[in-house]
Amino acid sequence: MHTRFAVLAATLGGLILVRLARAPNPLGKAIAFLTAPALSALGWLFFFAIVYGTPDPSAPYGGRVDNSFAYLPDGLGGVLFDQGFGLLATAPVLAIAIAGFARTKRLALEWIVMAVPYLLSVTTFAMWWAGMSGPARFLVPLVLPLAIPAACAWAAADPRSPWPNGPRSPWPTSLRSPRSPRPNSPRRPWPSGLRPVMAAALVVSIWLTAVMAGADGGRLAYHTRNETGATDAPWVDWASHLVDLPSALPAFVPLPVGTPVGARVAAARSGLAATLPWILSLGLGAWLIVVSVRRWHLSRDRTIAVASLTFGCAAMAAMSVVWKLHAVEPITMVPAQMDLLRRVADGGAAIVDLVDHRRLTQAEALAIPIQVPIHRVARGGGPRALNRPVAAFPMLTAGSYLLSATRHGSGDGWIMAGVGTDQFAIVTQPIAAFDAGVRLDLPVGVRLLSVRADEGAREQLDSVVLRPLAQYSTRASSQLARHAVRYPDGVVFFLDDRAFLEPSGFWVGGARETSVVLAPDRPRQSQPLTLRNAPVENTVTLESGVWHESLALAAGEVRTIEVPLDAAGGTALLRIRCSSGFRPFEHDPNSRDGRFLGVFVEKHQP
């Protein structure tokens, strides 16, 4: 179990000792209780001493734990309110549990004693979103106990509650605090109109869970930061391609680990500023619902209608305020056009021109250019600002495209187009080549086509234009490529994140399988590849269509193979699987590379 759970173990142990202090023979029971945790702690430290040579639990991180209290505002706001990873943003029903602590004060105190040290340890960590994960991964150990105060809140808002004076104390009399209220002490009942608010929060939470777990093959629930080159949560991008929903929701830490503290402070300030209108709008909406139910004694059907209308208006008001706050244009033309392009490619869309009041043919729809205006980068923005894409085209389908640029100057500069957000490009040309347009052939759909420019080209650009030339009816794969790298005689498209990309080739992860699409520049019958095995015995299996080959490689062995290409498309969908692997730092004392690598694949050079 993870090292951070030691914080929970310590606080839970302390709470149990406090409880035992009220029992007969507290010292003996405390010693009996602490025996198992003490032996476990010794074994835990012994593990680090044997494996890493030191009992320090931070040894797996090289002795470097990237924690700072300067990260706290950003981390705390993120784990609670971030649109992709926030606990309350993705499960608003849990806010009821926070309110329910008012009915279980002792449990609230003990939960706070347990939660605060743990929250401080995870929210001051640089990567509070926990990498590739589901929402609020770090907070999972704190969530299950919230069922108790949530149930108490639900019961307190029920006018037919069997406990008119409040829920009974859950603790035995012998362990109850002298200051705790008696089981039947009078308590002020909660307004019955709170139940529709709680039900609405539950419905929204269930809907969000269903969307993230079921839509788009489950990809929306399990993701990482900067997956689409921005701070957008995948489920928000999925929800609408016409309106800029991501900019209307709170987002924290729009930059990777290692970001300067000042940038994280700015991200926290921006995220919290976007959170406040949502809290105020939804809080006002909840108050209006409670007042309406109490004053007019609404029926169930009318209560549902009032709650839906009120929360809908509250959400629209919050989004409008946040858009104004961030000075963002709500309508997103490019994602909407990309969505239209995908629907046209699938043949399931009817395209209507609302200006001329006529239906467009598929050819006319494909002829619509997708234009992205260029926003100037202020001088002094630093290399990070200059390295950001000038244009991004998400979820591009397989086909041929013409990428061009409009500019107001005639100077020099370079433009690069690549797949994903990494530094590799599949096209690198002078800006002059983009005046007439540069052709892009994509044998497989890509998750993101990003366009970058150096400083000279960026100063001249007015817009980047993508024009579809043809849509491929047959694709190398139905999956979308996450990355792509241009090698000397073609492009390799990577369909997953189980390969490690390098300029001369790529490593397949040890004991893993990866899928790639080989796309040579010139037609040929096969693609030669050179396999360089890890310094361990390994079995490498390659599959492409009906072609299959299994190679038993000795440590460090080099082997050249020929992968047959599809005669129609001139490409190959290749699956490579390794049975073993190694970590470079275990074989080279000077290496700090901890990746688990299997076999290195490169284009064969005669």
XYZ file of C-alpha atoms in Angstrom:
606
model
C 0.000 0.000 0.000
C 1.139 3.529 -0.742
C 3.374 5.434 1.649
C 0.803 8.223 2.054
C -1.514 5.809 3.898
C 0.924 5.912 6.816
C -0.618 9.299 7.668
C -4.074 7.723 7.871
C -2.744 4.792 9.904
C -1.192 7.138 12.463
C -4.307 9.287 12.939
C -6.657 6.294 13.052
C -4.406 4.664 15.620
C -4.487 7.796 17.746
C -8.288 7.962 17.599
C -8.581 4.320 18.649
C -6.245 4.932 21.581
C -8.462 7.831 22.689
C -11.460 5.496 22.606
C -9.589 2.801 24.538
C -8.719 5.316 27.254
C -12.375 5.142 28.372
C -12.445 1.319 28.524
C -11.426 -0.876 31.486
C -7.680 -1.714 31.629
C -6.784 0.881 28.967
C -3.007 0.318 29.181
C -3.196 -3.410 28.534
C -5.637 -2.996 25.698
C -3.509 -0.234 24.157
C -0.419 -2.459 24.245
C -2.354 -5.333 22.684
C -3.734 -3.043 20.028
C -0.366 -1.454 19.139
C 1.507 -4.767 18.821
C 0.325 -5.547 15.286
C 0.833 -1.984 13.909
C 4.295 -1.819 15.508
C 5.378 -5.098 13.898
C 3.840 -3.963 10.608
C 5.734 -0.657 10.741
C 9.018 -2.475 11.382
C 8.360 -4.778 8.438
C 7.440 -1.779 6.307
C 10.730 -0.005 7.049
C 12.628 -3.280 6.658
C 11.194 -3.598 3.158
C 12.696 -0.248 2.118
C 16.007 -1.155 3.745
C 16.226 -4.425 1.784
C 14.992 -3.112 -1.582
C 16.476 0.405 -1.586
C 19.266 0.147 0.973
C 17.692 2.638 3.371
C 14.619 2.563 5.663
C 13.491 5.909 4.226
C 9.954 5.538 2.706
C 10.799 8.275 0.186
C 13.606 6.149 -1.291
C 11.513 5.043 -4.338
C 11.414 8.701 -5.363
C 15.191 9.070 -5.245
C 15.006 10.847 -1.892
C 13.157 13.726 -3.572
C 9.589 14.352 -2.438
C 8.123 17.293 -4.339
C 5.994 18.810 -1.565
C 5.546 22.466 -0.720
C 2.963 24.421 1.255
C 3.001 26.898 -1.627
C 1.110 24.218 -3.600
C -1.658 23.983 -0.971
C -4.223 26.455 -2.432
C -3.911 24.896 -5.854
C -3.951 21.318 -4.578
C -6.847 21.793 -2.169
C -8.927 23.605 -4.759
C -8.050 20.970 -7.326
C -8.983 17.860 -5.336
C -12.322 19.450 -4.433
C -13.420 21.557 -7.419
C -11.335 20.761 -10.514
C -13.596 19.878 -13.456
C -11.777 16.616 -14.167
C -10.389 15.515 -10.799
C -12.369 17.419 -8.160
C -14.366 15.398 -5.636
C -17.336 17.775 -5.374
C -17.191 18.726 -9.068
C -17.687 15.116 -10.181
C -19.855 13.931 -7.249
C -21.795 16.940 -5.873
C -23.916 14.622 -3.724
C -20.983 14.432 -1.302
C -21.644 18.037 -0.339
C -24.670 16.642 1.534
C -22.311 14.592 3.686
C -20.362 17.720 4.623
C -23.632 19.337 5.739
C -24.588 16.135 7.568
C -21.618 16.497 9.889
C -23.764 19.027 11.762
C -25.828 16.021 12.976
C -22.828 13.860 13.889
C -20.481 16.255 15.616
C -18.255 13.670 17.245
C -17.837 11.783 13.979
C -17.155 15.137 12.297
C -14.405 15.911 14.801
C -12.802 12.492 14.397
C -13.080 12.605 10.589
C -11.445 16.039 10.585
C -8.623 14.772 12.825
C -8.048 11.976 10.329
C -8.630 13.996 7.140
C -6.677 17.209 7.754
C -3.170 15.681 8.062
C -3.861 13.439 5.085
C -5.206 16.354 3.019
C -2.123 18.400 3.851
C 0.129 15.575 2.676
C -1.613 15.077 -0.691
C -2.600 18.658 -1.557
C 0.934 19.971 -0.995
C 2.216 17.375 -3.451
C 3.170 18.700 -6.884
C 1.022 16.192 -8.789
C -2.145 16.305 -6.697
C -4.242 14.866 -9.559
C -2.339 11.545 -9.166
C -1.297 11.137 -12.811
C -3.387 8.779 -14.939
C -6.366 8.197 -12.665
C -10.035 8.697 -11.993
C -11.448 11.735 -10.178
C -10.121 12.465 -6.676
C -7.977 9.342 -6.504
C -6.055 10.631 -3.480
C -9.280 11.261 -1.549
C -10.766 7.779 -1.963
C -9.817 6.657 1.605
C -11.751 9.610 3.036
C -14.945 9.101 1.037
C -16.491 5.904 2.454
C -17.017 7.305 5.990
C -19.046 10.147 4.435
C -21.955 7.723 3.986
C -22.793 8.157 7.682
C -23.255 11.961 7.757
C -24.963 11.806 4.331
C -27.541 9.369 5.742
C -28.024 11.572 8.811
C -28.598 14.625 6.608
C -31.148 12.747 4.522
C -32.985 11.563 7.645
C -32.911 15.019 9.235
C -34.662 16.523 6.203
C -37.462 13.929 6.288
C -40.588 15.179 8.091
C -41.597 11.537 8.693
C -38.274 10.684 10.349
C -38.609 8.071 13.160
C -36.268 10.311 15.146
C -38.171 13.621 15.397
C -35.504 14.962 17.680
C -32.649 13.881 15.383
C -30.796 10.619 14.683
C -29.687 8.566 17.639
C -26.050 8.605 18.624
C -24.211 5.767 16.823
C -21.835 5.167 19.741
C -22.333 2.886 22.779
C -23.000 4.664 26.047
C -19.632 3.557 27.467
C -17.763 5.262 24.622
C -19.932 8.357 24.299
C -18.397 11.681 25.134
C -19.882 13.390 28.229
C -20.408 16.478 26.090
C -22.303 14.548 23.400
C -26.067 15.236 23.357
C -28.334 12.621 24.805
C -29.986 10.268 22.321
C -33.341 12.051 22.534
C -32.196 15.623 23.137
C -34.244 18.078 21.053
C -32.747 19.296 17.832
C -34.057 21.831 15.394
C -35.467 19.961 12.363
C -34.146 20.746 8.912
C -36.462 22.250 6.259
C -38.251 19.487 4.353
C -37.552 21.396 1.133
C -33.919 20.279 1.370
C -34.834 16.801 0.174
C -35.428 17.883 -3.464
C -32.029 19.615 -3.376
C -30.369 16.450 -2.095
C -32.178 14.335 -4.689
C -31.025 16.685 -7.458
C -27.411 16.405 -6.283
C -27.754 12.608 -6.265
C -29.224 12.534 -9.785
C -26.442 14.753 -11.157
C -23.806 12.595 -9.452
C -25.286 9.417 -10.919
C -25.434 11.029 -14.361
C -21.793 12.158 -14.178
C -20.718 8.701 -13.036
C -22.612 7.019 -15.877
C -21.127 9.392 -18.449
C -17.541 9.004 -17.266
C -17.779 5.240 -16.870
C -19.813 4.405 -19.967
C -19.312 7.038 -22.660
C -16.509 6.802 -25.210
C -15.410 3.370 -24.029
C -14.753 4.499 -20.468
C -11.953 6.871 -21.508
C -13.662 9.829 -19.833
C -13.232 8.508 -16.294
C -9.589 7.467 -16.423
C -7.345 10.156 -17.820
C -4.461 12.465 -17.040
C -3.653 16.133 -17.112
C -3.039 17.885 -20.486
C -4.456 14.952 -22.459
C -5.815 17.265 -25.160
C -3.200 19.967 -24.784
C -5.252 21.985 -22.315
C -6.809 21.730 -18.869
C -10.073 20.347 -20.214
C -11.642 17.314 -18.573
C -12.469 14.701 -21.234
C -16.085 14.386 -20.116
C -16.583 18.144 -20.542
C -15.174 18.050 -24.078
C -17.438 15.088 -24.822
C -20.539 16.878 -23.506
C -20.523 19.683 -26.085
C -18.509 20.588 -29.171
C -20.286 23.886 -29.776
C -19.976 25.669 -26.429
C -16.731 26.172 -24.515
C -17.788 24.289 -21.382
C -14.221 23.718 -20.098
C -13.677 27.467 -19.762
C -16.906 27.763 -17.762
C -15.824 25.230 -15.130
C -13.046 25.481 -12.530
C -9.638 24.156 -13.594
C -6.482 23.994 -11.506
C -2.808 23.477 -12.448
C -2.875 23.812 -16.233
C 0.814 22.945 -16.356
C 2.912 19.813 -15.725
C 4.946 18.899 -12.655
C 7.901 21.221 -12.160
C 5.907 24.363 -12.875
C 7.193 27.418 -10.992
C 5.332 28.222 -7.802
C 4.168 31.564 -9.201
C 2.349 29.846 -12.058
C 0.639 27.479 -9.612
C -0.486 30.404 -7.482
C -1.960 32.048 -10.569
C -3.699 28.780 -11.509
C -5.144 28.492 -7.992
C -6.380 32.066 -8.103
C -8.033 31.504 -11.490
C -9.578 28.200 -10.425
C -10.968 29.554 -7.159
C -12.328 32.629 -8.950
C -14.239 30.293 -11.279
C -15.452 28.198 -8.336
C -17.018 31.093 -6.416
C -19.776 31.915 -8.986
C -20.760 28.247 -9.060
C -21.033 28.053 -5.267
C -23.056 31.268 -5.083
C -25.360 30.402 -7.993
C -26.064 26.838 -6.877
C -26.424 27.940 -3.245
C -28.960 30.600 -4.244
C -30.792 28.051 -6.374
C -30.972 25.602 -3.462
C -32.354 28.328 -1.189
C -35.050 29.244 -3.733
C -36.110 25.608 -4.025
C -36.383 25.216 -0.248
C -38.423 28.435 0.057
C -40.707 27.438 -2.830
C -41.429 23.976 -1.424
C -42.135 25.306 2.082
C -44.258 28.274 1.055
C -46.433 26.749 -1.678
C -46.406 23.083 -0.543
C -45.584 21.920 -4.061
C -46.507 18.457 -5.242
C -43.797 15.998 -6.259
C -44.165 16.696 -9.989
C -44.067 20.458 -9.489
C -41.100 20.130 -7.145
C -39.151 18.226 -9.805
C -40.022 20.878 -12.401
C -39.049 23.768 -10.096
C -35.780 22.100 -9.057
C -34.803 21.329 -12.666
C -35.612 24.835 -13.876
C -33.918 26.549 -10.921
C -30.678 24.559 -11.076
C -30.603 24.883 -14.864
C -30.831 28.666 -14.605
C -28.242 28.686 -11.810
C -25.810 26.694 -13.958
C -26.326 29.020 -16.932
C -25.776 32.051 -14.729
C -22.561 30.594 -13.297
C -21.225 29.717 -16.758
C -21.998 33.192 -18.077
C -20.204 34.835 -15.152
C -17.115 32.624 -15.523
C -16.957 33.235 -19.277
C -17.045 36.978 -18.633
C -14.503 36.611 -15.856
C -12.036 34.804 -18.149
C -12.898 36.951 -21.190
C -13.651 33.805 -23.215
C -15.802 33.527 -26.327
C -18.430 30.886 -25.434
C -18.985 29.598 -28.984
C -16.263 27.197 -30.125
C -16.227 27.065 -33.911
C -13.317 24.673 -34.440
C -14.527 21.787 -32.213
C -18.013 22.163 -33.714
C -16.599 21.969 -37.244
C -14.465 18.964 -36.266
C -17.575 17.262 -34.918
C -19.364 17.963 -38.214
C -16.396 16.527 -40.132
C -16.531 13.303 -38.092
C -20.260 12.944 -38.662
C -19.834 13.492 -42.394
C -17.076 10.865 -42.466
C -19.400 8.379 -40.750
C -22.153 9.162 -43.256
C -24.779 9.763 -40.587
C -25.310 13.522 -40.747
C -27.725 15.783 -42.605
C -26.030 19.153 -43.181
C -28.252 22.207 -43.599
C -27.149 25.717 -44.580
C -29.182 28.008 -42.323
C -28.273 31.078 -44.395
C -29.329 29.861 -47.837
C -31.899 27.430 -46.394
C -30.753 24.383 -48.308
C -29.241 20.991 -47.615
C -25.545 20.600 -48.391
C -24.024 17.612 -50.093
C -21.173 15.670 -48.499
C -18.669 17.229 -50.904
C -19.880 20.743 -50.053
C -19.629 20.015 -46.331
C -16.081 18.720 -46.697
C -15.122 21.865 -48.615
C -15.804 24.079 -45.580
C -12.393 25.319 -44.322
C -11.610 25.045 -40.609
C -9.863 28.275 -39.646
C -8.154 29.032 -36.341
C -7.219 32.687 -35.673
C -3.835 33.243 -34.077
C -3.596 34.925 -30.684
C -0.437 36.899 -30.178
C 1.979 35.912 -27.395
C 3.152 38.866 -25.337
C 6.865 39.481 -25.409
C 8.569 38.159 -22.326
C 6.140 35.260 -22.117
C 9.087 32.881 -21.967
C 9.878 29.695 -23.890
C 6.861 27.875 -22.485
C 4.470 30.393 -24.019
C 6.270 30.234 -27.358
C 6.163 26.440 -27.330
C 2.388 26.305 -27.022
C 0.476 25.277 -30.156
C -0.788 28.126 -32.290
C -3.670 25.911 -33.407
C -5.157 22.567 -32.375
C -7.613 20.335 -34.236
C -9.092 17.673 -31.906
C -10.384 14.236 -32.891
C -9.357 14.359 -36.552
C -10.609 11.497 -38.726
C -8.449 9.494 -41.137
C -8.049 11.217 -44.504
C -6.060 13.712 -46.567
C -5.896 17.363 -45.552
C -4.351 20.599 -46.746
C -2.797 22.657 -43.946
C -2.178 26.288 -44.852
C -1.565 29.619 -43.141
C -2.482 33.235 -43.726
C 0.038 35.863 -42.702
C 0.711 39.562 -42.925
C 4.481 39.445 -43.455
C 7.032 37.902 -45.773
C 9.751 36.934 -43.336
C 11.275 33.565 -42.507
C 10.192 31.018 -39.958
C 9.173 27.411 -39.497
C 5.859 25.685 -38.822
C 5.547 22.205 -37.315
C 2.502 19.946 -37.230
C 2.356 16.948 -34.905
C 0.036 14.497 -33.199
C -0.525 15.019 -29.488
C 1.224 17.534 -27.274
C 4.802 16.205 -27.287
C 7.760 17.696 -29.174
C 7.693 15.351 -32.181
C 6.375 16.580 -35.538
C 5.215 14.764 -38.662
C 5.611 17.872 -40.834
C 8.276 20.568 -40.486
C 8.359 23.144 -43.285
C 9.281 26.824 -43.812
C 6.345 29.156 -43.401
C 6.462 29.959 -47.113
C 5.459 26.364 -47.910
C 2.218 26.865 -45.988
C 1.171 29.800 -48.195
C 0.017 27.312 -50.840
C -0.622 24.554 -48.301
C 1.090 21.382 -47.112
C -0.626 18.032 -47.613
C -1.179 15.746 -44.619
C -2.096 12.087 -45.133
C -3.451 10.425 -42.017
C -4.065 6.675 -42.411
C -5.611 6.642 -38.933
C -7.609 9.163 -36.929
C -5.666 11.272 -34.429
C -6.746 12.488 -31.024
C -5.165 15.907 -31.523
C -3.378 17.580 -34.429
C -1.327 20.447 -32.994
C 0.402 23.173 -35.003
C 3.416 25.001 -33.618
C 5.556 27.811 -34.952
C 8.886 29.329 -34.034
C 9.069 32.950 -32.954
C 9.694 34.264 -36.465
C 6.704 32.473 -37.983
C 4.428 33.214 -35.028
C 4.913 36.964 -35.434
C 3.606 36.783 -39.030
C 0.684 34.386 -38.634
C -2.912 35.571 -38.800
C -4.613 32.180 -38.958
C -4.105 28.488 -39.620
C -6.516 26.795 -42.031
C -7.249 23.072 -42.380
C -9.093 21.928 -45.513
C -10.290 18.332 -45.885
C -9.361 16.840 -49.259
C -10.648 13.289 -48.858
C -12.011 11.003 -46.179
C -10.743 7.427 -46.086
C -13.483 4.804 -46.150
C -10.999 2.165 -44.918
C -8.718 3.017 -42.000
C -5.628 1.317 -40.669
C -7.342 1.160 -37.260
C -10.566 2.292 -35.649
C -8.539 3.641 -32.697
C -7.235 7.193 -32.555
C -3.493 7.833 -32.558
C -2.193 9.556 -29.439
C 1.280 10.339 -30.768
C 3.214 10.175 -34.042
C 6.889 10.477 -34.986
C 8.422 11.057 -38.408
C 11.382 8.787 -39.078
C 13.642 8.916 -42.171
C 11.285 7.131 -44.608
C 7.835 7.469 -43.036
C 5.660 8.132 -40.000
C 4.788 5.833 -37.119
C 1.447 6.488 -35.389
C 1.143 5.279 -31.773
C -2.304 4.132 -30.661
C -1.548 3.933 -26.917
C 0.893 5.127 -24.269
C 2.730 1.830 -23.820
C 5.704 2.839 -25.982
C 8.498 5.340 -25.222
C 9.192 7.630 -28.164
C 12.703 8.707 -29.190
C 13.999 10.527 -32.305
C 15.668 7.427 -33.789
C 13.040 4.832 -32.807
C 10.896 3.744 -29.893
C 11.043 1.426 -26.905
C 8.245 -1.030 -26.270
C 7.487 -1.192 -22.552
C 8.823 -4.259 -20.774
C 6.340 -7.141 -20.429
C 3.759 -5.060 -22.283
C 2.068 -4.813 -25.671
C 1.781 -1.736 -27.858
C 0.031 -1.035 -31.161
C 1.418 1.205 -33.895
C 0.569 2.054 -37.505
C 3.468 2.078 -39.975
C 2.954 4.593 -42.793
C 5.913 4.750 -45.277
C 6.280 7.790 -47.515
C 6.607 5.668 -50.694
C 4.582 2.598 -51.699
C 6.285 -0.697 -50.933
C 5.404 -4.276 -50.130
C 7.038 -4.474 -46.697
C 8.670 -2.334 -44.045
C 12.042 -3.477 -42.637
C 12.473 -2.973 -38.883
C 15.477 -3.466 -36.632
C 14.830 -4.865 -33.157
C 17.444 -4.225 -30.458
C 16.702 -6.352 -27.439
C 17.100 -5.304 -23.814
C 20.118 -6.743 -21.919
C 17.944 -9.677 -20.783
C 16.501 -12.699 -22.512
C 13.249 -11.752 -24.168
C 10.513 -13.133 -26.391
C 9.144 -10.570 -28.841
C 5.889 -11.292 -30.653
C 4.798 -9.277 -33.693
C 1.383 -9.412 -35.365
C -0.002 -7.585 -38.398
C -3.184 -8.940 -39.914
C -2.654 -12.626 -40.653
C 1.135 -12.229 -40.426
C 2.643 -13.404 -37.137
C 6.176 -13.892 -35.897
C 7.645 -14.776 -32.503
C 11.343 -14.155 -31.819
C 13.342 -15.559 -28.915
C 16.085 -12.954 -28.441
C 19.207 -13.244 -26.353
C 20.351 -10.366 -24.138
C 21.336 -7.440 -26.371
C 20.607 -9.337 -29.604
C 19.813 -7.340 -32.758
C 17.422 -8.767 -35.365
C 15.999 -7.365 -38.613
C 12.523 -8.335 -39.804
C 10.203 -7.463 -42.700
C 6.653 -6.419 -41.815
C 4.223 -6.837 -44.742
C 2.187 -3.764 -45.677
C -1.435 -3.669 -46.744
C -1.606 -3.555 -50.543
C -4.583 -1.163 -50.598
C -3.513 1.430 -48.054
C 0.248 0.909 -48.001
C 0.224 0.796 -44.192
C 0.382 -1.831 -41.463
C -1.272 -2.095 -38.062
C 1.468 -3.729 -35.997
C 1.155 -5.149 -32.477
C 4.404 -5.757 -30.599
C 4.540 -7.678 -27.332
C 7.535 -8.279 -25.029
C 7.786 -10.947 -22.357
C 10.488 -9.266 -20.272
C 12.367 -6.012 -19.774
C 14.913 -4.056 -17.760
C 15.435 -0.718 -16.024
C 18.506 1.194 -17.286
C 19.584 2.430 -13.851
C 19.896 -1.189 -12.684
C 22.500 -1.902 -15.406
C 24.233 1.490 -15.540
C 25.131 3.223 -12.237
C 25.316 6.578 -14.060
C 21.781 6.298 -15.435
C 18.732 7.795 -13.731
C 16.319 6.181 -16.183
C 13.776 4.125 -14.231
C 11.555 3.141 -17.181
C 10.841 -0.565 -17.654
C 11.952 -1.182 -21.250
C 11.562 -4.244 -23.443
C 12.839 -3.928 -27.020
C 13.978 -0.941 -29.104
C 12.410 -0.677 -32.573
C 13.834 1.442 -35.379
C 13.438 1.712 -39.128
C 16.048 -0.433 -40.818
C 18.652 1.559 -42.707
C 20.357 -0.494 -45.473
